[in-house]
Short mmCIF file of C-alpha atoms (C1' of nucleotides) in Angstrom, two decimals:
data_model
loop_
_atom_site.label_atom_id
_atom_site.label_comp_id
_atom_site.label_asym_id
_atom_site.label_seq_id
_atom_site.Cartn_x
_atom_site.Cartn_y
_atom_site.Cartn_z
CA MET A 501 30.89 60.85 81.58
CA SER A 502 27.70 61.09 83.58
CA ASP A 503 29.10 63.12 86.41
CA ASN A 504 31.63 65.57 85.13
CA ARG A 505 30.71 68.18 87.66
CA THR A 506 32.79 66.63 90.39
CA VAL A 507 35.75 66.05 88.11
CA VAL A 508 38.17 68.86 87.62
CA ARG A 509 38.16 69.68 83.95
CA MET A 510 41.60 69.48 82.54
CA ASP A 511 42.46 71.05 79.26
CA ALA A 512 43.88 68.93 76.48
CA TYR A 513 47.42 70.19 76.71
CA GLU A 514 47.58 69.62 80.44
CA ARG A 515 46.17 66.13 80.19
CA ILE A 516 48.44 65.18 77.32
CA THR A 517 51.63 66.32 79.00
CA ARG A 518 51.00 65.57 82.66
CA ASN A 519 53.50 63.20 84.23
CA ALA A 520 55.65 63.24 81.12
CA ALA A 521 59.37 63.24 81.69
CA GLU A 522 60.00 64.81 78.33
CA VAL A 523 58.25 65.97 75.22
CA VAL A 524 59.86 66.43 71.79
CA THR A 525 59.10 69.06 70.83
CA GLU A 526 57.05 71.37 72.99
CA GLU A 527 55.81 73.29 69.93
CA GLU A 528 54.70 70.14 68.17
CA ILE A 529 52.77 68.93 71.22
CA GLU A 530 51.05 72.28 71.55
CA ALA A 531 49.96 72.04 67.94
CA LEU A 532 48.54 68.57 68.54
CA ALA A 533 46.81 69.69 71.72
CA ASP A 534 45.14 72.56 69.87
CA ASP A 535 43.28 70.07 67.70
CA PRO A 536 43.57 66.56 69.10
CA ASP A 537 40.51 65.09 67.39
CA GLY A 538 41.47 62.44 64.90
CA LYS A 539 45.13 62.55 65.87
CA ARG A 540 46.74 59.23 66.53
CA ALA A 541 49.21 58.20 69.23
CA TYR A 542 50.86 54.86 69.67
CA VAL A 543 53.02 52.72 71.90
CA GLY A 544 54.75 49.54 70.83
CA TYR A 545 55.10 46.69 73.28
CA GLU A 546 57.02 43.49 72.99
CA PRO A 547 54.37 40.89 73.82
CA SER A 548 54.92 39.34 77.21
CA GLY A 549 51.54 37.81 77.94
CA VAL A 550 51.18 39.47 81.30
CA LEU A 551 50.90 43.19 81.78
CA HIS A 552 53.28 44.60 84.35
CA ILE A 553 53.70 47.97 85.97
CA GLY A 554 55.98 49.19 83.19
CA HIS A 555 53.30 48.59 80.58
CA MET A 556 50.80 50.26 82.87
CA LEU A 557 52.77 53.48 82.98
CA THR A 558 52.60 54.16 79.25
CA ALA A 559 49.06 52.77 79.16
CA ASN A 560 48.09 55.52 81.61
CA LYS A 561 49.36 58.00 79.11
CA LEU A 562 47.32 56.37 76.35
CA ILE A 563 44.25 56.71 78.54
CA ASP A 564 45.05 60.40 79.04
CA LEU A 565 45.35 60.80 75.30
CA GLN A 566 42.08 59.06 74.65
CA GLU A 567 40.37 61.37 77.11
CA ALA A 568 41.96 64.30 75.31
CA GLY A 569 40.46 63.15 72.03
CA PHE A 570 43.30 61.14 70.51
CA GLU A 571 42.91 57.85 68.78
CA VAL A 572 45.27 55.22 70.01
CA THR A 573 47.18 52.39 68.41
CA VAL A 574 48.81 49.68 70.44
CA LEU A 575 51.46 47.87 68.47
CA LEU A 576 51.91 44.31 69.62
CA ALA A 577 55.46 44.13 68.40
CA ASP A 578 55.89 40.45 67.76
CA VAL A 579 58.62 40.91 65.17
CA HIS A 580 60.51 43.25 67.49
CA ALA A 581 60.35 40.76 70.32
CA TYR A 582 61.64 38.11 67.98
CA LEU A 583 64.54 40.34 66.90
CA ASN A 584 65.28 41.01 70.56
CA ASP A 585 65.75 37.31 71.21
CA LYS A 586 62.58 36.82 73.25
CA GLY A 587 61.78 33.37 71.93
CA SER A 588 60.36 31.60 68.93
CA PHE A 589 58.10 33.55 66.66
CA GLU A 590 55.18 31.20 67.31
CA GLU A 591 55.44 31.62 71.08
CA ILE A 592 55.65 35.37 70.81
CA ARG A 593 52.66 35.55 68.55
CA HIS A 594 50.66 33.48 70.94
CA THR A 595 51.40 35.76 73.87
CA ALA A 596 50.59 38.78 71.74
CA GLU A 597 46.99 37.66 71.57
CA ARG A 598 46.69 37.56 75.34
CA MET A 599 48.05 41.07 75.68
CA ARG A 600 45.17 42.76 73.95
CA ASP A 601 42.69 41.59 76.56
CA GLN A 602 45.04 42.62 79.33
CA PHE A 603 45.13 46.17 78.06
CA ILE A 604 41.36 46.35 77.75
CA ALA A 605 41.00 44.98 81.26
CA TYR A 606 43.41 47.61 82.48
CA GLY A 607 41.24 50.39 81.14
CA LEU A 608 42.03 51.28 77.56
CA ASP A 609 38.89 52.31 75.71
CA GLU A 610 38.14 49.28 73.59
CA SER A 611 36.16 51.18 70.98
CA ASN A 612 38.92 53.68 70.49
CA THR A 613 42.01 51.47 70.59
CA GLN A 614 43.41 49.84 67.52
CA PHE A 615 45.57 46.81 68.22
CA VAL A 616 48.00 45.99 65.47
CA LEU A 617 50.29 43.02 65.21
CA GLY A 618 53.71 44.02 63.92
CA SER A 619 53.88 41.07 61.58
CA ASP A 620 50.70 42.27 59.87
CA PHE A 621 52.65 44.93 58.00
CA GLN A 622 56.33 44.70 58.87
CA LEU A 623 56.93 41.83 56.48
CA ASP A 624 55.47 43.57 53.42
CA ASP A 625 57.68 44.32 50.45
CA ASP A 626 57.40 48.10 50.66
CA TYR A 627 58.19 48.07 54.33
CA THR A 628 61.22 45.88 53.83
CA LEU A 629 62.66 48.04 51.11
CA ASP A 630 62.10 51.19 53.18
CA LEU A 631 63.80 49.44 56.06
CA HIS A 632 66.85 48.70 53.96
CA SER A 633 66.89 52.33 52.95
CA LEU A 634 67.04 53.35 56.62
CA GLU A 635 69.78 50.78 57.22
CA LEU A 636 71.77 52.57 54.56
CA GLU A 637 71.33 55.84 56.41
CA THR A 638 72.37 54.60 59.83
CA THR A 639 75.72 53.63 61.27
CA LEU A 640 75.96 50.51 63.39
CA ALA A 641 77.26 52.62 66.27
CA ARG A 642 74.18 54.84 66.18
CA ALA A 643 71.80 51.89 66.11
CA GLU A 644 73.62 50.25 69.00
CA ARG A 645 73.49 53.42 71.05
CA ALA A 646 69.78 53.72 70.43
CA MET A 647 69.31 50.19 71.71
CA ALA A 648 71.56 50.41 74.75
CA GLU A 649 68.66 50.63 77.21
CA ILE A 650 66.42 48.15 75.45
CA THR A 651 68.60 45.26 74.42
CA SER A 652 68.29 41.98 76.22
CA GLY A 653 71.26 39.68 76.41
CA ASP A 654 74.90 40.59 76.73
CA SER A 655 76.01 40.55 73.13
CA VAL A 656 74.61 42.73 70.40
CA LYS A 657 73.15 40.94 67.41
CA VAL A 658 72.59 42.37 63.97
CA SER A 659 68.87 41.94 64.63
CA GLN A 660 69.12 44.39 67.49
CA ALA A 661 70.53 47.03 65.18
CA VAL A 662 67.61 46.55 62.80
CA TYR A 663 65.15 46.84 65.67
CA PRO A 664 65.23 50.62 66.21
CA LEU A 665 65.02 51.26 62.49
CA MET A 666 61.84 49.24 62.33
CA GLN A 667 60.53 51.22 65.24
CA ALA A 668 61.19 54.37 63.27
CA LEU A 669 59.51 52.99 60.20
CA ASP A 670 56.47 51.82 62.13
CA ILE A 671 55.56 55.42 62.84
CA PRO A 672 54.73 56.41 59.25
CA TYR A 673 53.36 52.97 58.43
CA LEU A 674 50.93 53.18 61.34
CA GLY A 675 50.01 56.76 60.44
CA VAL A 676 50.94 57.97 63.88
CA ASP A 677 51.24 61.62 64.92
CA LEU A 678 52.68 61.01 68.36
CA ALA A 679 54.99 58.28 69.59
CA ILE A 680 54.79 57.38 73.28
CA GLY A 681 57.38 55.47 75.23
CA GLY A 682 59.38 55.34 78.40
CA MET A 683 62.57 57.35 78.67
CA GLU A 684 64.51 54.27 77.59
CA GLN A 685 62.93 54.79 74.17
CA ARG A 686 64.15 58.33 73.67
CA LYS A 687 67.24 57.50 71.65
CA VAL A 688 65.18 55.38 69.31
CA HIS A 689 62.74 58.23 68.82
CA MET A 690 65.58 60.68 68.20
CA LEU A 691 66.99 58.28 65.65
CA ALA A 692 63.56 58.16 64.02
CA ARG A 693 63.48 61.95 63.81
CA ASP A 694 66.87 61.94 62.13
CA VAL A 695 66.37 59.18 59.60
CA LEU A 696 62.74 59.37 58.53
CA PRO A 697 63.24 62.53 56.43
CA SER A 698 65.71 60.54 54.33
CA ILE A 699 62.76 58.55 52.97
CA ASP A 700 60.52 61.63 52.78
CA ARG A 701 58.59 60.87 55.93
CA GLU A 702 57.71 63.33 58.67
CA PRO A 703 59.86 63.15 61.81
CA PRO A 704 57.59 62.05 64.67
CA THR A 705 56.63 63.99 67.75
CA SER A 706 57.35 61.97 70.87
CA LEU A 707 56.47 61.96 74.52
CA HIS A 708 58.37 59.99 77.13
CA THR A 709 57.18 58.76 80.48
CA PRO A 710 59.57 58.71 83.40
CA LEU A 711 61.29 55.58 84.58
CA ILE A 712 60.29 54.50 88.05
CA ALA A 713 63.02 53.47 90.44
CA ASP A 714 63.46 49.91 91.60
CA LEU A 715 60.79 49.25 94.20
CA GLY A 716 63.09 47.46 96.60
CA THR A 717 66.01 49.87 96.59
CA GLY A 718 64.88 53.17 95.09
CA ARG A 719 67.89 52.95 92.80
CA GLY A 720 68.13 52.67 89.05
CA LYS A 721 64.95 51.75 87.28
CA MET A 722 62.30 49.19 87.90
CA SER A 723 62.70 46.29 85.57
CA SER A 724 60.59 43.29 84.79
CA SER A 725 63.69 41.14 84.37
CA ALA A 726 65.52 42.10 87.56
CA GLY A 727 64.34 43.00 91.00
CA VAL A 728 60.76 43.35 92.08
CA THR A 729 57.99 44.22 89.70
CA ILE A 730 54.24 44.23 89.98
CA SER A 731 52.14 42.51 87.39
CA MET A 732 48.63 41.35 86.68
CA GLU A 733 49.65 37.94 87.96
CA ASP A 734 50.06 39.23 91.48
CA SER A 735 47.54 38.34 94.12
CA ARG A 736 46.39 40.87 96.66
CA ASP A 737 48.83 39.30 99.12
CA ASP A 738 51.69 39.50 96.62
CA ILE A 739 51.03 43.19 96.13
CA GLU A 740 50.85 43.90 99.84
CA SER A 741 54.06 42.06 100.45
CA LYS A 742 55.93 43.71 97.59
CA VAL A 743 54.74 47.16 98.57
CA ASN A 744 55.56 46.57 102.20
CA ASP A 745 59.07 45.51 101.28
CA ALA A 746 59.58 48.62 99.17
CA TYR A 747 62.19 51.22 99.98
CA CYS A 748 60.35 54.16 101.48
CA PRO A 749 62.14 56.78 103.54
CA PRO A 750 59.80 59.51 104.82
CA THR A 751 60.79 61.93 102.07
CA ALA A 752 60.38 62.52 98.35
CA ASP A 753 64.05 63.25 98.03
CA PRO A 754 66.13 60.49 99.63
CA GLU A 755 69.86 60.74 100.24
CA PRO A 756 72.11 59.06 97.69
CA THR A 757 73.71 55.77 98.67
CA ASP A 758 77.18 55.73 100.22
CA ASP A 759 78.50 55.06 96.73
CA GLY A 760 76.89 58.26 95.53
CA GLU A 761 74.15 56.55 93.55
CA ALA A 762 70.96 58.56 93.35
CA ARG A 763 67.85 57.24 95.05
CA GLU A 764 64.20 57.99 94.56
CA ASN A 765 61.19 57.14 96.66
CA PRO A 766 59.48 54.47 94.56
CA VAL A 767 56.38 54.37 96.76
CA LEU A 768 55.74 58.04 96.05
CA GLN A 769 56.54 57.51 92.38
CA VAL A 770 53.93 54.79 92.10
CA PHE A 771 51.39 57.06 93.77
CA GLU A 772 52.27 59.84 91.37
CA TYR A 773 52.39 57.91 88.13
CA HIS A 774 49.98 55.05 88.73
CA VAL A 775 47.46 55.86 91.44
CA PHE A 776 46.58 59.54 91.13
CA PRO A 777 46.26 59.49 87.32
CA ARG A 778 43.56 56.83 87.67
CA PHE A 779 41.74 57.89 90.84
CA ASP A 780 40.21 61.27 91.59
CA ALA A 781 40.48 60.76 95.32
CA VAL A 782 42.63 58.56 97.48
CA THR A 783 41.84 57.61 101.03
CA VAL A 784 44.62 56.49 103.32
CA GLU A 785 43.14 54.34 106.03
CA ARG A 786 44.86 54.89 109.31
CA PRO A 787 44.25 53.52 112.79
CA LYS A 788 42.61 55.96 115.17
CA GLU A 789 45.65 55.94 117.45
CA TYR A 790 47.64 57.52 114.64
CA GLY A 791 45.01 60.07 113.72
CA GLY A 792 42.44 58.29 111.59
CA ASP A 793 41.90 58.28 107.84
CA LEU A 794 43.37 60.84 105.46
CA ALA A 795 41.95 61.90 102.11
CA TYR A 796 43.82 63.27 99.13
CA GLU A 797 42.65 64.66 95.83
CA GLY A 798 46.07 65.03 94.31
CA TYR A 799 49.56 63.69 94.54
CA GLY A 800 51.15 66.89 95.81
CA ALA A 801 49.29 66.88 99.12
CA LEU A 802 50.22 63.28 99.80
CA GLU A 803 53.86 63.95 99.11
CA ALA A 804 53.80 67.00 101.35
CA ASP A 805 52.26 64.99 104.20
CA LEU A 806 54.88 62.28 103.91
CA GLU A 807 57.59 64.89 103.89
CA SER A 808 56.22 66.66 106.95
CA GLY A 809 55.70 63.46 108.91
CA GLU A 810 51.92 63.82 108.97
CA LEU A 811 51.67 60.68 106.83
CA HIS A 812 53.69 57.70 108.00
CA PRO A 813 55.24 55.51 105.27
CA ALA A 814 53.56 52.40 106.65
CA ASP A 815 50.13 53.97 106.20
CA ALA A 816 51.06 55.21 102.74
CA LYS A 817 52.07 51.67 101.84
CA GLY A 818 48.78 50.27 103.02
CA ALA A 819 46.91 52.66 100.75
CA LEU A 820 49.25 52.05 97.85
CA ALA A 821 48.66 48.30 98.00
CA GLU A 822 44.92 48.89 98.12
CA TYR A 823 44.84 51.11 95.03
CA LEU A 824 47.31 49.04 93.07
CA ASP A 825 45.15 46.06 93.76
CA ARG A 826 42.14 47.89 92.37
CA LEU A 827 44.09 48.71 89.21
CA ILE A 828 45.24 45.16 88.76
CA ALA A 829 42.13 43.24 89.79
CA PRO A 830 40.40 43.37 86.37
CA GLY A 831 43.47 42.09 84.59
CA ARG A 832 43.97 39.42 87.18
CA GLU A 833 40.42 38.22 86.71
CA GLN A 834 40.86 38.27 82.97
CA LEU A 835 43.99 36.15 83.28
CA ALA A 836 42.17 33.65 85.45
CA GLU A 837 39.74 32.85 82.63
"C1'" C B 676 90.05 31.12 58.22
"C1'" C B 677 94.16 31.84 61.95
"C1'" G B 678 95.94 33.35 66.99
"C1'" C B 679 95.31 34.59 72.21
"C1'" C B 680 92.05 34.91 76.50
"C1'" C B 681 87.46 33.63 79.09
"C1'" U B 682 83.26 30.03 80.77
"C1'" U B 683 82.88 27.96 88.81
"C1'" A B 684 76.61 30.44 93.58
"C1'" G B 685 71.47 35.16 91.06
"C1'" C B 686 76.02 38.84 89.90
"C1'" U B 687 81.56 39.90 89.97
"C1'" C B 688 85.24 36.62 90.58
"C1'" A B 689 89.15 33.33 93.55
"C1'" G B 690 90.66 28.16 93.57
"C1'" C B 691 93.12 24.42 89.15
"C1'" C B 692 100.23 24.94 88.30
"C1'" U B 693 101.34 20.63 93.02
"C1'" G B 694 93.85 15.71 91.17
"C1'" G B 695 90.67 13.66 96.84
"C1'" U B 696 83.37 16.92 94.08
"C1'" A B 697 84.59 24.48 96.22
"C1'" G B 698 85.25 29.70 98.47
"C1'" A B 699 84.92 35.40 98.96
"C1'" G B 700 82.32 39.95 98.14
"C1'" C B 701 77.69 41.57 96.69
"C1'" A B 702 72.68 39.81 96.26
"C1'" G B 703 68.90 36.74 98.66
"C1'" U B 704 66.15 34.51 103.04
"C1'" C B 705 65.05 34.72 108.29
"C1'" G B 706 65.35 37.13 112.96
"C1'" A B 707 66.53 41.77 116.36
"C1'" C B 708 65.86 47.13 116.33
"C1'" U B 709 62.76 50.88 114.31
"C1'" G B 710 54.81 51.94 113.71
"C1'" U B 711 57.19 50.84 106.68
"C1'" A B 712 61.40 50.12 103.97
"C1'" G B 713 66.52 51.40 104.40
"C1'" A B 714 70.86 51.63 107.68
"C1'" U B 715 72.95 48.61 111.71
"C1'" C B 716 73.62 44.04 114.23
"C1'" G B 717 72.83 38.29 114.41
"C1'" A B 718 71.97 33.70 111.79
"C1'" C B 719 71.25 31.04 107.32
"C1'" U B 720 70.66 29.29 102.16
"C1'" U B 721 72.55 28.62 97.25
"C1'" G B 722 76.20 25.22 92.81
"C1'" U B 723 74.89 19.51 86.55
"C1'" C B 724 82.53 23.96 88.71
"C1'" C B 725 79.82 24.93 79.91
"C1'" C B 726 79.38 19.81 77.25
"C1'" C B 727 81.60 15.08 75.53
"C1'" C B 728 85.65 11.69 75.45
"C1'" G B 729 90.32 10.09 77.58
"C1'" U B 730 94.17 9.31 81.64
"C1'" U B 731 93.53 7.93 86.84
"C1'" C B 732 91.50 4.20 92.50
"C1'" A B 733 89.70 9.35 92.09
"C1'" A B 734 88.95 15.03 87.33
"C1'" U B 735 86.22 21.62 88.70
"C1'" U B 736 91.64 20.66 88.56
"C1'" C B 737 95.57 16.91 83.73
"C1'" G B 738 95.07 15.67 78.05
"C1'" G B 739 91.97 15.76 73.51
"C1'" G B 740 87.59 17.35 71.04
"C1'" G B 741 83.27 20.53 70.91
"C1'" A B 742 80.02 24.77 72.11
"C1'" G B 743 79.31 29.82 73.70
"C1'" G B 744 81.59 34.66 74.68
"C1'" G B 745 85.63 38.51 74.32
"C1'" C B 746 89.85 40.48 71.79
"C1'" G B 747 93.26 40.54 67.80
"C1'" G B 748 94.99 39.43 62.60
"C1'" A B 749 97.65 46.58 56.90
"C1'" C B 750 101.68 49.66 58.71
"C1'" C B 751 104.18 51.10 63.11
"C1'" A B 752 105.86 48.87 67.61
#
RNA sequence: CCGCCCUUAGCUCAGCCUGGUAGAGCAGUCGACUGUAGAUCGACUUGUCCCCCGUUCAAUUCGGGGAGGGCGGACCA
């Protein structure tokens, strides 16, 4: 923090809640923002070895929280991944180890981030008995609903009903004040709020990041399993090509498809949720014939320029690839070792 | 445990009755047109037809066995 004078000072509440799709509850977040020091937030990730843009979105929020004074726990959820049919336990555990370095390379503050392996505490006797207690409190239908957006595979296993209950239980066991996740996690967090009091634990406050639309179509949500994603494995050329192929009408509010399915502008979304949170200023390089370079200090101005036609989507894409590459380069180098 | 149905391209499925190694839509790839993408045209690609055994000159197709998935198995009808 050697040069704070050029950085716009943001108060804790604003930094904590910016770019959030939802916060539960507003009052609880305000209380945390009033005195963030020593408070702990967490995200759980199923280990995948390589960080992708979905991980990066919640990681941005963790960085915000660290800058607001929070302490941060990253749960490398090896047991969860196992329950979600992601492979053998040994394989999962191995990839979990690689993930830690990926997060550090991405920009989490190493001295202020606690990495915890799920299996380090989720197999303890007390935990197991508490888990069974939550199982007793929860109908199968409720657990299945909570998992609807998370489950992999086409048939629901008993393990996948246990999964959200463990997620709930992790919160008190990790001593967490604030649970972070994408919007696909909201039903799990609501379940946690409902069931934790039954074992005399505090219901958690949660904050959910938005889901970014599929890069290629602007429809649905970007997924690492289907469609195009961006990860730390991508070369500069990969990124340029993926960004160039992205759906990008010259507006922030595209027309729905002929079938009536809603569409977003994923290029703008990536600027909003990935680029501007990490860069104070963004320069769009533009050939002289089209008016020369443009500079932005916030997302709103860039969106407005795209909307008005001042900024052409092709130029926006060029800048997006450049800044995404800067975000990914450290992780890519780390992977290469 | 018992019964019925399903398993064919990345996805949803047709074909099998009347055996001769297979199709559609969507997706994807490549061009054209746009200073991006999309839309729209044009061209193109894709398959252990779930596995094993049997019958047959020949099996995705017929028979048997197995695996995976779905639904059902009080009463009422």
